[in-house]
Amino acid sequence: MKFINAFFIGILFVLAVIFTLFVGLKTSYFDYYKVSEYFNIIFVDSVPWLWILPTSFVFGYLIFYTPFRKFIRIFYAIILLVCALSWQDELGRKIGEFIFKGELTTIKPSPDLNITIKGNVIYTGRKQIYFLRSDTGKVVEIKRF
């Protein structure tokens, strides 16, 4: 029974941290660059779900059943506060750029056109690529093909 409790409580605590981070990224990174993807799609596509399952079991067990659980609870509170810092616009934008922004590259917006655009990939969605042009500083949406 300890293992089942540890797993489900661990999932709640781990997802709370990740959700706190992504809410900050949504308001300070994706809204800043006008990425028009739904929050749920960004969240589901960006979270490594296979890593969350074992992490949540270990974390749930550590937070409830180990002798040093007070230390783990303090550590969790610090992690949660650090993730809440992503709600601050400047810091959240830097975190989003670190996670999602690609290197300077050249992209062809359409296979039919014979032009290329230089810039950075801001986010690769399911159907579109959000690309920050280096010449105009505007984000353009390019359909994935």
JSON list of C-alpha atoms in Angstrom, two decimals:
[
{"chain": "A", "resi": 1, "resn": "MET", "atom": "CA", "xyz": [0.00, 0.00, 0.00]},
{"chain": "A", "resi": 2, "resn": "LYS", "atom": "CA", "xyz": [2.94, 2.34, 0.66]},
{"chain": "A", "resi": 3, "resn": "PHE", "atom": "CA", "xyz": [4.05, 2.01, -2.94]},
{"chain": "A", "resi": 4, "resn": "ILE", "atom": "CA", "xyz": [0.64, 2.88, -4.38]},
{"chain": "A", "resi": 5, "resn": "ASN", "atom": "CA", "xyz": [0.30, 5.89, -2.06]},
{"chain": "A", "resi": 6, "resn": "ALA", "atom": "CA", "xyz": [3.82, 7.02, -2.87]},
{"chain": "A", "resi": 7, "resn": "PHE", "atom": "CA", "xyz": [3.16, 6.78, -6.59]},
{"chain": "A", "resi": 8, "resn": "PHE", "atom": "CA", "xyz": [-0.11, 8.73, -6.64]},
{"chain": "A", "resi": 9, "resn": "ILE", "atom": "CA", "xyz": [1.02, 11.42, -4.19]},
{"chain": "A", "resi": 10, "resn": "GLY", "atom": "CA", "xyz": [4.30, 11.68, -6.09]},
{"chain": "A", "resi": 11, "resn": "ILE", "atom": "CA", "xyz": [2.42, 12.26, -9.36]},
{"chain": "A", "resi": 12, "resn": "LEU", "atom": "CA", "xyz": [0.46, 15.09, -7.75]},
{"chain": "A", "resi": 13, "resn": "PHE", "atom": "CA", "xyz": [3.57, 16.77, -6.38]},
{"chain": "A", "resi": 14, "resn": "VAL", "atom": "CA", "xyz": [5.66, 16.35, -9.54]},
{"chain": "A", "resi": 15, "resn": "LEU", "atom": "CA", "xyz": [2.87, 17.57, -11.83]},
{"chain": "A", "resi": 16, "resn": "ALA", "atom": "CA", "xyz": [2.30, 20.59, -9.55]},
{"chain": "A", "resi": 17, "resn": "VAL", "atom": "CA", "xyz": [5.92, 21.64, -10.09]},
{"chain": "A", "resi": 18, "resn": "ILE", "atom": "CA", "xyz": [5.79, 21.09, -13.85]},
{"chain": "A", "resi": 19, "resn": "PHE", "atom": "CA", "xyz": [2.41, 22.81, -14.18]},
{"chain": "A", "resi": 20, "resn": "THR", "atom": "CA", "xyz": [3.68, 25.82, -12.19]},
{"chain": "A", "resi": 21, "resn": "LEU", "atom": "CA", "xyz": [6.63, 26.11, -14.55]},
{"chain": "A", "resi": 22, "resn": "PHE", "atom": "CA", "xyz": [4.50, 25.82, -17.69]},
{"chain": "A", "resi": 23, "resn": "VAL", "atom": "CA", "xyz": [1.96, 28.41, -16.53]},
{"chain": "A", "resi": 24, "resn": "GLY", "atom": "CA", "xyz": [4.84, 30.85, -16.18]},
{"chain": "A", "resi": 25, "resn": "LEU", "atom": "CA", "xyz": [6.17, 29.89, -19.61]},
{"chain": "A", "resi": 26, "resn": "LYS", "atom": "CA", "xyz": [2.72, 30.35, -21.14]},
{"chain": "A", "resi": 27, "resn": "THR", "atom": "CA", "xyz": [2.29, 33.86, -19.78]},
{"chain": "A", "resi": 28, "resn": "SER", "atom": "CA", "xyz": [5.84, 35.13, -20.26]},
{"chain": "A", "resi": 29, "resn": "TYR", "atom": "CA", "xyz": [7.23, 33.22, -23.27]},
{"chain": "A", "resi": 30, "resn": "PHE", "atom": "CA", "xyz": [4.44, 31.90, -25.48]},
{"chain": "A", "resi": 31, "resn": "ASP", "atom": "CA", "xyz": [2.22, 34.96, -25.08]},
{"chain": "A", "resi": 32, "resn": "TYR", "atom": "CA", "xyz": [5.21, 37.26, -25.66]},
{"chain": "A", "resi": 33, "resn": "TYR", "atom": "CA", "xyz": [6.01, 35.60, -29.00]},
{"chain": "A", "resi": 34, "resn": "LYS", "atom": "CA", "xyz": [2.28, 35.23, -29.82]},
{"chain": "A", "resi": 35, "resn": "VAL", "atom": "CA", "xyz": [2.37, 31.44, -30.15]},
{"chain": "A", "resi": 36, "resn": "SER", "atom": "CA", "xyz": [-1.27, 30.53, -30.72]},
{"chain": "A", "resi": 37, "resn": "GLU", "atom": "CA", "xyz": [-1.13, 26.90, -29.61]},
{"chain": "A", "resi": 38, "resn": "TYR", "atom": "CA", "xyz": [-3.47, 25.80, -26.83]},
{"chain": "A", "resi": 39, "resn": "PHE", "atom": "CA", "xyz": [-1.81, 25.48, -23.43]},
{"chain": "A", "resi": 40, "resn": "ASN", "atom": "CA", "xyz": [-2.86, 21.82, -23.13]},
{"chain": "A", "resi": 41, "resn": "ILE", "atom": "CA", "xyz": [-1.14, 20.91, -26.40]},
{"chain": "A", "resi": 42, "resn": "ILE", "atom": "CA", "xyz": [2.06, 22.68, -25.38]},
{"chain": "A", "resi": 43, "resn": "PHE", "atom": "CA", "xyz": [1.98, 21.00, -21.97]},
{"chain": "A", "resi": 44, "resn": "VAL", "atom": "CA", "xyz": [1.28, 17.47, -23.23]},
{"chain": "A", "resi": 45, "resn": "ASP", "atom": "CA", "xyz": [3.77, 17.65, -26.11]},
{"chain": "A", "resi": 46, "resn": "SER", "atom": "CA", "xyz": [6.59, 19.11, -24.01]},
{"chain": "A", "resi": 47, "resn": "VAL", "atom": "CA", "xyz": [6.46, 17.04, -20.81]},
{"chain": "A", "resi": 48, "resn": "PRO", "atom": "CA", "xyz": [8.52, 13.83, -20.82]},
{"chain": "A", "resi": 49, "resn": "TRP", "atom": "CA", "xyz": [5.83, 11.48, -19.49]},
{"chain": "A", "resi": 50, "resn": "LEU", "atom": "CA", "xyz": [8.05, 8.39, -19.31]},
{"chain": "A", "resi": 51, "resn": "TRP", "atom": "CA", "xyz": [10.38, 10.24, -16.94]},
{"chain": "A", "resi": 52, "resn": "ILE", "atom": "CA", "xyz": [7.54, 11.45, -14.73]},
{"chain": "A", "resi": 53, "resn": "LEU", "atom": "CA", "xyz": [6.29, 7.99, -13.76]},
{"chain": "A", "resi": 54, "resn": "PRO", "atom": "CA", "xyz": [9.46, 6.72, -12.02]},
{"chain": "A", "resi": 55, "resn": "THR", "atom": "CA", "xyz": [10.30, 10.18, -10.72]},
{"chain": "A", "resi": 56, "resn": "SER", "atom": "CA", "xyz": [6.91, 10.54, -9.10]},
{"chain": "A", "resi": 57, "resn": "PHE", "atom": "CA", "xyz": [7.19, 7.16, -7.39]},
{"chain": "A", "resi": 58, "resn": "VAL", "atom": "CA", "xyz": [10.64, 7.95, -6.00]},
{"chain": "A", "resi": 59, "resn": "PHE", "atom": "CA", "xyz": [9.66, 11.46, -4.97]},
{"chain": "A", "resi": 60, "resn": "GLY", "atom": "CA", "xyz": [6.42, 10.31, -3.33]},
{"chain": "A", "resi": 61, "resn": "TYR", "atom": "CA", "xyz": [8.28, 7.66, -1.38]},
{"chain": "A", "resi": 62, "resn": "LEU", "atom": "CA", "xyz": [10.97, 10.13, -0.29]},
{"chain": "A", "resi": 63, "resn": "ILE", "atom": "CA", "xyz": [8.48, 12.78, 0.81]},
{"chain": "A", "resi": 64, "resn": "PHE", "atom": "CA", "xyz": [6.41, 10.42, 2.99]},
{"chain": "A", "resi": 65, "resn": "TYR", "atom": "CA", "xyz": [8.30, 7.34, 4.08]},
{"chain": "A", "resi": 66, "resn": "THR", "atom": "CA", "xyz": [11.99, 8.15, 4.55]},
{"chain": "A", "resi": 67, "resn": "PRO", "atom": "CA", "xyz": [13.64, 9.33, 7.77]},
{"chain": "A", "resi": 68, "resn": "PHE", "atom": "CA", "xyz": [14.80, 12.56, 6.08]},
{"chain": "A", "resi": 69, "resn": "ARG", "atom": "CA", "xyz": [11.35, 13.51, 4.74]},
{"chain": "A", "resi": 70, "resn": "LYS", "atom": "CA", "xyz": [11.45, 16.98, 6.35]},
{"chain": "A", "resi": 71, "resn": "PHE", "atom": "CA", "xyz": [14.50, 17.82, 4.25]},
{"chain": "A", "resi": 72, "resn": "ILE", "atom": "CA", "xyz": [12.74, 16.53, 1.10]},
{"chain": "A", "resi": 73, "resn": "ARG", "atom": "CA", "xyz": [9.66, 18.63, 1.88]},
{"chain": "A", "resi": 74, "resn": "ILE", "atom": "CA", "xyz": [11.80, 21.76, 2.27]},
{"chain": "A", "resi": 75, "resn": "PHE", "atom": "CA", "xyz": [13.59, 20.87, -0.98]},
{"chain": "A", "resi": 76, "resn": "TYR", "atom": "CA", "xyz": [10.19, 20.48, -2.69]},
{"chain": "A", "resi": 77, "resn": "ALA", "atom": "CA", "xyz": [9.03, 23.89, -1.45]},
{"chain": "A", "resi": 78, "resn": "ILE", "atom": "CA", "xyz": [12.22, 25.47, -2.81]},
{"chain": "A", "resi": 79, "resn": "ILE", "atom": "CA", "xyz": [11.74, 23.78, -6.19]},
{"chain": "A", "resi": 80, "resn": "LEU", "atom": "CA", "xyz": [8.13, 24.98, -6.32]},
{"chain": "A", "resi": 81, "resn": "LEU", "atom": "CA", "xyz": [9.19, 28.55, -5.53]},
{"chain": "A", "resi": 82, "resn": "VAL", "atom": "CA", "xyz": [11.93, 28.45, -8.18]},
{"chain": "A", "resi": 83, "resn": "CYS", "atom": "CA", "xyz": [9.38, 27.26, -10.76]},
{"chain": "A", "resi": 84, "resn": "ALA", "atom": "CA", "xyz": [7.05, 30.07, -9.70]},
{"chain": "A", "resi": 85, "resn": "LEU", "atom": "CA", "xyz": [9.83, 32.52, -10.65]},
{"chain": "A", "resi": 86, "resn": "SER", "atom": "CA", "xyz": [9.00, 31.71, -14.27]},
{"chain": "A", "resi": 87, "resn": "TRP", "atom": "CA", "xyz": [5.87, 33.85, -13.78]},
{"chain": "A", "resi": 88, "resn": "GLN", "atom": "CA", "xyz": [8.11, 36.92, -13.81]},
{"chain": "A", "resi": 89, "resn": "ASP", "atom": "CA", "xyz": [8.16, 38.03, -17.46]},
{"chain": "A", "resi": 90, "resn": "GLU", "atom": "CA", "xyz": [11.89, 38.51, -18.06]},
{"chain": "A", "resi": 91, "resn": "LEU", "atom": "CA", "xyz": [12.97, 35.35, -16.25]},
{"chain": "A", "resi": 92, "resn": "GLY", "atom": "CA", "xyz": [10.17, 33.28, -17.74]},
{"chain": "A", "resi": 93, "resn": "ARG", "atom": "CA", "xyz": [11.14, 34.42, -21.23]},
{"chain": "A", "resi": 94, "resn": "LYS", "atom": "CA", "xyz": [14.77, 33.41, -20.63]},
{"chain": "A", "resi": 95, "resn": "ILE", "atom": "CA", "xyz": [13.69, 29.99, -19.33]},
{"chain": "A", "resi": 96, "resn": "GLY", "atom": "CA", "xyz": [11.43, 29.52, -22.36]},
{"chain": "A", "resi": 97, "resn": "GLU", "atom": "CA", "xyz": [14.22, 30.49, -24.72]},
{"chain": "A", "resi": 98, "resn": "PHE", "atom": "CA", "xyz": [16.54, 28.04, -23.01]},
{"chain": "A", "resi": 99, "resn": "ILE", "atom": "CA", "xyz": [14.02, 25.20, -23.34]},
{"chain": "A", "resi": 100, "resn": "PHE", "atom": "CA", "xyz": [12.36, 25.89, -26.70]},
{"chain": "A", "resi": 101, "resn": "LYS", "atom": "CA", "xyz": [14.30, 28.42, -28.80]},
{"chain": "A", "resi": 102, "resn": "GLY", "atom": "CA", "xyz": [16.49, 26.92, -31.49]},
{"chain": "A", "resi": 103, "resn": "GLU", "atom": "CA", "xyz": [19.78, 28.12, -32.91]},
{"chain": "A", "resi": 104, "resn": "LEU", "atom": "CA", "xyz": [19.98, 30.66, -35.73]},
{"chain": "A", "resi": 105, "resn": "THR", "atom": "CA", "xyz": [19.02, 28.80, -38.89]},
{"chain": "A", "resi": 106, "resn": "THR", "atom": "CA", "xyz": [17.74, 29.23, -42.40]},
{"chain": "A", "resi": 107, "resn": "ILE", "atom": "CA", "xyz": [14.34, 27.79, -43.25]},
{"chain": "A", "resi": 108, "resn": "LYS", "atom": "CA", "xyz": [12.33, 27.40, -46.45]},
{"chain": "A", "resi": 109, "resn": "PRO", "atom": "CA", "xyz": [8.70, 28.39, -45.69]},
{"chain": "A", "resi": 110, "resn": "SER", "atom": "CA", "xyz": [7.23, 26.36, -48.54]},
{"chain": "A", "resi": 111, "resn": "PRO", "atom": "CA", "xyz": [8.58, 23.67, -50.84]},
{"chain": "A", "resi": 112, "resn": "ASP", "atom": "CA", "xyz": [7.01, 25.53, -53.79]},
{"chain": "A", "resi": 113, "resn": "LEU", "atom": "CA", "xyz": [8.68, 28.89, -53.11]},
{"chain": "A", "resi": 114, "resn": "ASN", "atom": "CA", "xyz": [12.30, 29.52, -53.86]},
{"chain": "A", "resi": 115, "resn": "ILE", "atom": "CA", "xyz": [13.01, 31.80, -50.88]},
{"chain": "A", "resi": 116, "resn": "THR", "atom": "CA", "xyz": [14.64, 31.21, -47.52]},
{"chain": "A", "resi": 117, "resn": "ILE", "atom": "CA", "xyz": [14.25, 33.04, -44.22]},
{"chain": "A", "resi": 118, "resn": "LYS", "atom": "CA", "xyz": [16.91, 33.39, -41.53]},
{"chain": "A", "resi": 119, "resn": "GLY", "atom": "CA", "xyz": [15.95, 33.29, -37.87]},
{"chain": "A", "resi": 120, "resn": "ASN", "atom": "CA", "xyz": [15.22, 31.11, -34.84]},
{"chain": "A", "resi": 121, "resn": "VAL", "atom": "CA", "xyz": [12.59, 28.45, -34.26]},
{"chain": "A", "resi": 122, "resn": "ILE", "atom": "CA", "xyz": [10.57, 29.59, -31.24]},
{"chain": "A", "resi": 123, "resn": "TYR", "atom": "CA", "xyz": [8.35, 26.52, -30.91]},
{"chain": "A", "resi": 124, "resn": "THR", "atom": "CA", "xyz": [7.58, 23.49, -33.05]},
{"chain": "A", "resi": 125, "resn": "GLY", "atom": "CA", "xyz": [3.91, 22.65, -32.71]},
{"chain": "A", "resi": 126, "resn": "ARG", "atom": "CA", "xyz": [1.91, 19.76, -34.09]},
{"chain": "A", "resi": 127, "resn": "LYS", "atom": "CA", "xyz": [0.89, 21.54, -37.30]},
{"chain": "A", "resi": 128, "resn": "GLN", "atom": "CA", "xyz": [3.01, 24.71, -37.35]},
{"chain": "A", "resi": 129, "resn": "ILE", "atom": "CA", "xyz": [6.50, 25.96, -36.69]},
{"chain": "A", "resi": 130, "resn": "TYR", "atom": "CA", "xyz": [6.76, 29.35, -35.03]},
{"chain": "A", "resi": 131, "resn": "PHE", "atom": "CA", "xyz": [9.77, 31.10, -36.48]},
{"chain": "A", "resi": 132, "resn": "LEU", "atom": "CA", "xyz": [11.31, 34.39, -35.30]},
{"chain": "A", "resi": 133, "resn": "ARG", "atom": "CA", "xyz": [12.67, 36.22, -38.34]},
{"chain": "A", "resi": 134, "resn": "SER", "atom": "CA", "xyz": [16.02, 37.86, -37.75]},
{"chain": "A", "resi": 135, "resn": "ASP", "atom": "CA", "xyz": [15.46, 40.58, -40.36]},
{"chain": "A", "resi": 136, "resn": "THR", "atom": "CA", "xyz": [12.09, 41.89, -39.09]},
{"chain": "A", "resi": 137, "resn": "GLY", "atom": "CA", "xyz": [11.96, 40.52, -35.53]},
{"chain": "A", "resi": 138, "resn": "LYS", "atom": "CA", "xyz": [8.45, 39.16, -36.11]},
{"chain": "A", "resi": 139, "resn": "VAL", "atom": "CA", "xyz": [7.21, 35.64, -35.51]},
{"chain": "A", "resi": 140, "resn": "VAL", "atom": "CA", "xyz": [5.78, 33.88, -38.53]},
{"chain": "A", "resi": 141, "resn": "GLU", "atom": "CA", "xyz": [3.81, 30.65, -38.57]},
{"chain": "A", "resi": 142, "resn": "ILE", "atom": "CA", "xyz": [5.02, 28.09, -41.07]},
{"chain": "A", "resi": 143, "resn": "LYS", "atom": "CA", "xyz": [2.97, 24.98, -41.79]},
{"chain": "A", "resi": 144, "resn": "ARG", "atom": "CA", "xyz": [4.81, 21.73, -41.19]},
{"chain": "A", "resi": 145, "resn": "PHE", "atom": "CA", "xyz": [5.22, 19.52, -44.21]}
]
